[in-house]
Coordinates of C-alpha atoms in Angstrom, one line a residue:
M1 CA -24.5 -37.1 -28.5
R2 CA -23.4 -36.6 -25.0
T3 CA -19.9 -37.7 -25.9
V4 CA -19.8 -35.2 -28.7
F5 CA -21.0 -32.4 -26.5
F6 CA -18.4 -33.3 -23.8
L7 CA -15.6 -33.3 -26.3
L8 CA -16.7 -29.9 -27.7
L9 CA -16.8 -28.5 -24.1
L10 CA -13.3 -29.8 -23.5
I11 CA -12.1 -28.2 -26.7
S12 CA -13.8 -24.9 -25.8
N13 CA -12.4 -24.8 -22.3
G14 CA -8.9 -25.7 -23.6
A15 CA -9.1 -22.9 -26.2
F16 CA -10.3 -20.4 -23.5
A17 CA -7.5 -21.4 -21.2
Q18 CA -4.9 -20.9 -23.9
Q19 CA -6.3 -17.6 -24.9
F20 CA -6.4 -16.5 -21.2
E21 CA -2.8 -17.5 -20.7
K22 CA -1.8 -15.5 -23.8
D23 CA -3.8 -12.5 -22.7
S24 CA -2.4 -12.6 -19.2
A25 CA 1.1 -12.6 -20.5
T26 CA 0.3 -9.7 -22.8
L27 CA -1.3 -7.6 -20.0
I28 CA 1.6 -8.2 -17.6
G29 CA 3.9 -7.1 -20.4
I30 CA 1.9 -4.0 -21.0
T31 CA 1.8 -3.2 -17.3
Q32 CA 5.6 -3.6 -17.1
A33 CA 6.0 -1.4 -20.2
L34 CA 3.9 1.4 -18.6
V35 CA 6.0 1.4 -15.4
D36 CA 9.2 1.2 -17.4
A37 CA 8.2 4.4 -19.2
I38 CA 7.9 6.4 -16.0
A39 CA 11.6 7.0 -15.3
P40 CA 12.4 8.2 -18.8
G41 CA 9.1 10.1 -19.1
D42 CA 8.1 8.1 -22.3
T43 CA 4.6 9.5 -23.0
A44 CA 4.2 7.4 -26.2
V45 CA 3.7 4.2 -24.2
W46 CA 1.1 5.8 -22.0
I47 CA -0.7 7.5 -24.9
K48 CA -0.9 4.1 -26.6
Y49 CA -2.3 2.0 -23.7
L50 CA -4.4 4.5 -21.8
H51 CA -8.1 4.6 -22.9
P52 CA -9.3 8.1 -23.7
G53 CA -11.8 7.9 -20.7
C54 CA -9.2 6.4 -18.3
I55 CA -9.6 7.3 -14.6
Y56 CA -6.6 6.9 -12.3
T57 CA -6.6 7.2 -8.5
A58 CA -3.1 7.9 -7.1
E59 CA -1.7 6.8 -3.7
D60 CA -2.5 10.3 -2.3
G61 CA -6.2 10.0 -3.3
A62 CA -5.9 12.4 -6.3
V63 CA -8.2 11.4 -9.2
K64 CA -6.6 11.9 -12.6
R65 CA -7.6 11.5 -16.2
K66 CA -5.5 10.6 -19.2
P67 CA -4.5 14.2 -20.1
D68 CA -3.4 14.8 -16.5
L69 CA -1.2 11.7 -16.5
I70 CA 0.4 12.4 -19.9
K71 CA 1.1 16.0 -18.9
E72 CA 2.8 15.1 -15.6
L73 CA 4.9 12.3 -17.0
Q74 CA 8.4 13.8 -17.2
P75 CA 11.9 12.2 -17.1
L76 CA 13.3 11.8 -13.6
P77 CA 15.4 14.9 -12.5
A78 CA 19.2 14.8 -12.6
G79 CA 20.5 12.8 -9.6
Y80 CA 17.5 10.4 -9.6
V81 CA 17.9 6.8 -10.8
G82 CA 14.8 4.7 -10.5
S83 CA 13.2 1.5 -11.7
I84 CA 9.9 -0.4 -11.0
K85 CA 9.3 -4.1 -11.3
V86 CA 5.9 -5.7 -11.6
T87 CA 5.7 -8.5 -9.1
Q88 CA 3.0 -10.9 -7.8
P89 CA 0.7 -10.3 -10.8
H90 CA -2.9 -11.8 -10.8
V91 CA -5.2 -11.6 -13.8
L92 CA -8.9 -12.1 -14.0
A93 CA -11.1 -12.1 -17.1
F94 CA -14.8 -11.1 -17.4
G95 CA -15.7 -11.2 -21.1
N96 CA -13.6 -8.4 -22.7
T97 CA -12.8 -6.8 -19.4
Y98 CA -9.6 -7.8 -17.6
I99 CA -8.5 -7.1 -14.0
V100 CA -4.8 -7.0 -13.2
N101 CA -3.6 -6.8 -9.6
Y102 CA 0.1 -6.6 -8.8
V103 CA 2.8 -5.2 -6.5
A104 CA 5.0 -2.5 -7.9
D105 CA 8.4 -2.8 -6.4
E106 CA 10.2 0.5 -6.8
N107 CA 13.8 1.3 -6.2
L108 CA 14.9 4.9 -6.3
D109 CA 18.4 6.4 -5.8
L110 CA 18.4 10.0 -4.9
Y111 CA 21.9 11.5 -4.9
R112 CA 23.3 8.2 -3.8
Q113 CA 20.7 7.6 -1.1
H114 CA 18.4 4.6 -1.7
I115 CA 14.7 4.5 -1.2
H116 CA 12.7 1.3 -1.5
T117 CA 8.9 1.5 -1.8
R118 CA 6.2 -1.1 -2.6
Y119 CA 2.8 -0.3 -4.0
I120 CA -0.2 -2.5 -4.7
E121 CA -2.2 -1.6 -7.8
T122 CA -5.4 -2.8 -9.4
Q123 CA -6.0 -2.0 -13.0
T124 CA -8.9 -2.6 -15.3
Y125 CA -8.3 -3.2 -19.0
L126 CA -10.7 -3.3 -21.9
K127 CA -10.0 -5.6 -24.8
T128 CA -11.1 -4.5 -28.3
G129 CA -10.2 -7.0 -30.9
D130 CA -6.6 -7.9 -30.0
Q131 CA -5.8 -4.6 -28.4
F132 CA -5.9 -3.7 -24.7
Q133 CA -6.4 -0.3 -23.1
L134 CA -6.3 0.7 -19.5
V135 CA -9.6 2.2 -18.4
A136 CA -9.1 2.4 -14.6
S137 CA -6.4 2.1 -12.0
E138 CA -6.1 2.5 -8.3
I139 CA -2.8 2.4 -6.4
F140 CA -1.9 2.2 -2.7
E141 CA 1.4 2.5 -1.0
L142 CA 2.2 -0.6 1.1
F143 CA 3.0 0.2 4.7
A144 CA 6.6 -0.2 6.0
D145 CA 7.6 0.1 9.6
P146 CA 10.3 2.7 10.4
T147 CA 13.6 1.9 12.0
P148 CA 13.2 1.6 15.8
A149 CA 14.9 4.2 18.0
A150 CA 17.1 3.3 21.0
V151 CA 15.4 4.7 24.2
P152 CA 16.8 4.1 27.7
A153 CA 14.8 1.9 30.0
A154 CA 14.7 4.7 32.6
I155 CA 12.7 6.8 30.1
L156 CA 10.4 3.9 29.1
Q157 CA 9.7 3.3 32.8
K158 CA 8.2 6.8 33.1
Y159 CA 5.4 5.8 30.6
T160 CA 4.3 2.8 32.6
G161 CA 0.9 2.9 34.4
V162 CA -2.8 2.7 33.7
Y163 CA -4.4 5.2 31.2
H164 CA -8.1 5.7 31.0
L165 CA -10.4 6.5 28.1
S166 CA -13.4 6.0 30.4
P167 CA -13.8 4.5 33.8
K168 CA -14.2 1.1 32.2
V169 CA -11.9 1.3 29.2
I170 CA -8.3 1.3 30.2
Y171 CA -4.9 0.8 28.6
T172 CA -2.1 -0.6 30.7
I173 CA 1.6 0.2 29.9
T174 CA 4.2 -2.2 31.4
L175 CA 7.9 -2.6 30.9
Q176 CA 9.1 -6.1 30.2
G177 CA 12.9 -6.1 30.0
N178 CA 13.6 -3.3 27.5
Q179 CA 10.3 -3.7 25.7
L180 CA 7.4 -1.3 26.4
M181 CA 4.1 -3.3 26.2
G182 CA 0.6 -1.9 25.9
Q183 CA -2.6 -3.8 26.6
R184 CA -6.2 -2.6 26.4
N185 CA -8.5 -4.4 28.8
G186 CA -10.0 -7.5 27.1
R187 CA -7.3 -7.6 24.5
A188 CA -3.8 -9.2 24.1
A189 CA -0.7 -7.1 25.0
V190 CA 1.4 -5.7 22.1
Q191 CA 4.8 -4.3 21.9
L192 CA 5.1 -0.5 21.5
I193 CA 8.2 0.1 19.4
P194 CA 9.9 3.5 19.8
E195 CA 10.2 5.7 16.7
T196 CA 11.5 8.6 18.8
E197 CA 11.8 9.1 22.6
N198 CA 8.1 9.6 23.1
V199 CA 6.5 8.3 19.8
F200 CA 5.8 4.6 19.5
Y201 CA 4.2 2.3 16.9
I202 CA 2.9 -1.2 16.7
K203 CA 4.5 -3.4 14.1
G204 CA 2.5 -3.4 10.9
Q205 CA 0.2 -0.6 11.9
R206 CA 0.1 3.0 10.7
G207 CA -1.1 4.6 13.9
R208 CA 1.2 6.2 16.6
K209 CA 1.1 6.2 20.3
I210 CA 2.5 9.5 21.8
F211 CA 3.3 10.1 25.4
V212 CA 3.0 13.7 26.5
R213 CA 2.4 15.7 29.7
D214 CA -0.3 18.3 30.0
A215 CA 1.5 21.5 31.1
A216 CA -1.6 22.9 32.8
T217 CA -2.8 19.9 34.8
K218 CA 0.5 18.0 35.0
T219 CA -1.4 15.0 33.8
S220 CA 0.4 12.3 31.8
L221 CA -1.4 11.6 28.5
L222 CA -1.3 8.8 25.9
I223 CA -2.3 10.1 22.5
D224 CA -3.6 7.4 20.2
R225 CA -3.1 9.0 16.7
R226 CA -4.3 7.7 13.4
N227 CA -4.8 9.6 10.1
G228 CA -4.8 12.9 11.9
N229 CA -7.3 11.9 14.5
D230 CA -6.4 11.8 18.2
L231 CA -7.8 9.6 20.9
V232 CA -6.6 10.9 24.3
W233 CA -6.0 8.5 27.3
K234 CA -5.4 10.0 30.7
K235 CA -3.1 8.5 33.3

C-alpha cells in the first residue's frame, strides 16, 4: 500500500512540475507580448490579458486601472524607436494564482540619441481554466549611476574637513589622490563621486551630497539630500 501511495505521489508531483513548466513558459510569453505591444500601441493585447479589475502601480507611484492603461497606450511618437525585453524571469504558483517577477530591459532611441533603462516588475496573474489574466502589477525603475564629472583636485581640497550634525556625530571629508572620501564616525569611508563641481554621489545610492557656503554666516555646509529631504552638516 505504501509503495502504491509513493508511486501516486511521484506521478502527481511529476504532473504538477510539467504543468508548472508549461504555465511558466506561457506567462513569460504573455508578459513579453504585453511589453512588445507598448511601442506600437497595440491595445488588443492589453485588453485580452488585463483582468477587468486589474490594478497597476507605475514607477512614479501612480495607481492605474484597466481603462486608464488602455486609454494611455498609444504608438510611440515619430522619432522614437523602442523595444523592451523580458529578462531574468521568476515564476511562482499558489493554486490558480501566479506571481511573475522579471527585469524589463528597455532600449529607446530618441532622435538618434540612445537611452537604456531597466525596470523590475512584479505581476500577479489569475488562471481560469487555461486562460491567464493580469490582476496586479507593480514596477520600479532600477537605479543607475550618472557619468562622473571631472573636478580639479584644487576644488576638491576646499571641501575637506570635519562636518558636524551634532557635537558627537561627525562626517570627515578627506582627499586621497584625486578621490574625495567621506566617513561618518563609526562607519567605513566611502568615495564621493562628482556629478557636478559641488554635487557628489555614492556608487549605487540615490542620495546626493552637496557642498555649499552659507552666504550670511560664511559657513561651509554639506547637504545630505535624499528624496527631497535635506540633512545639513556644518563645517
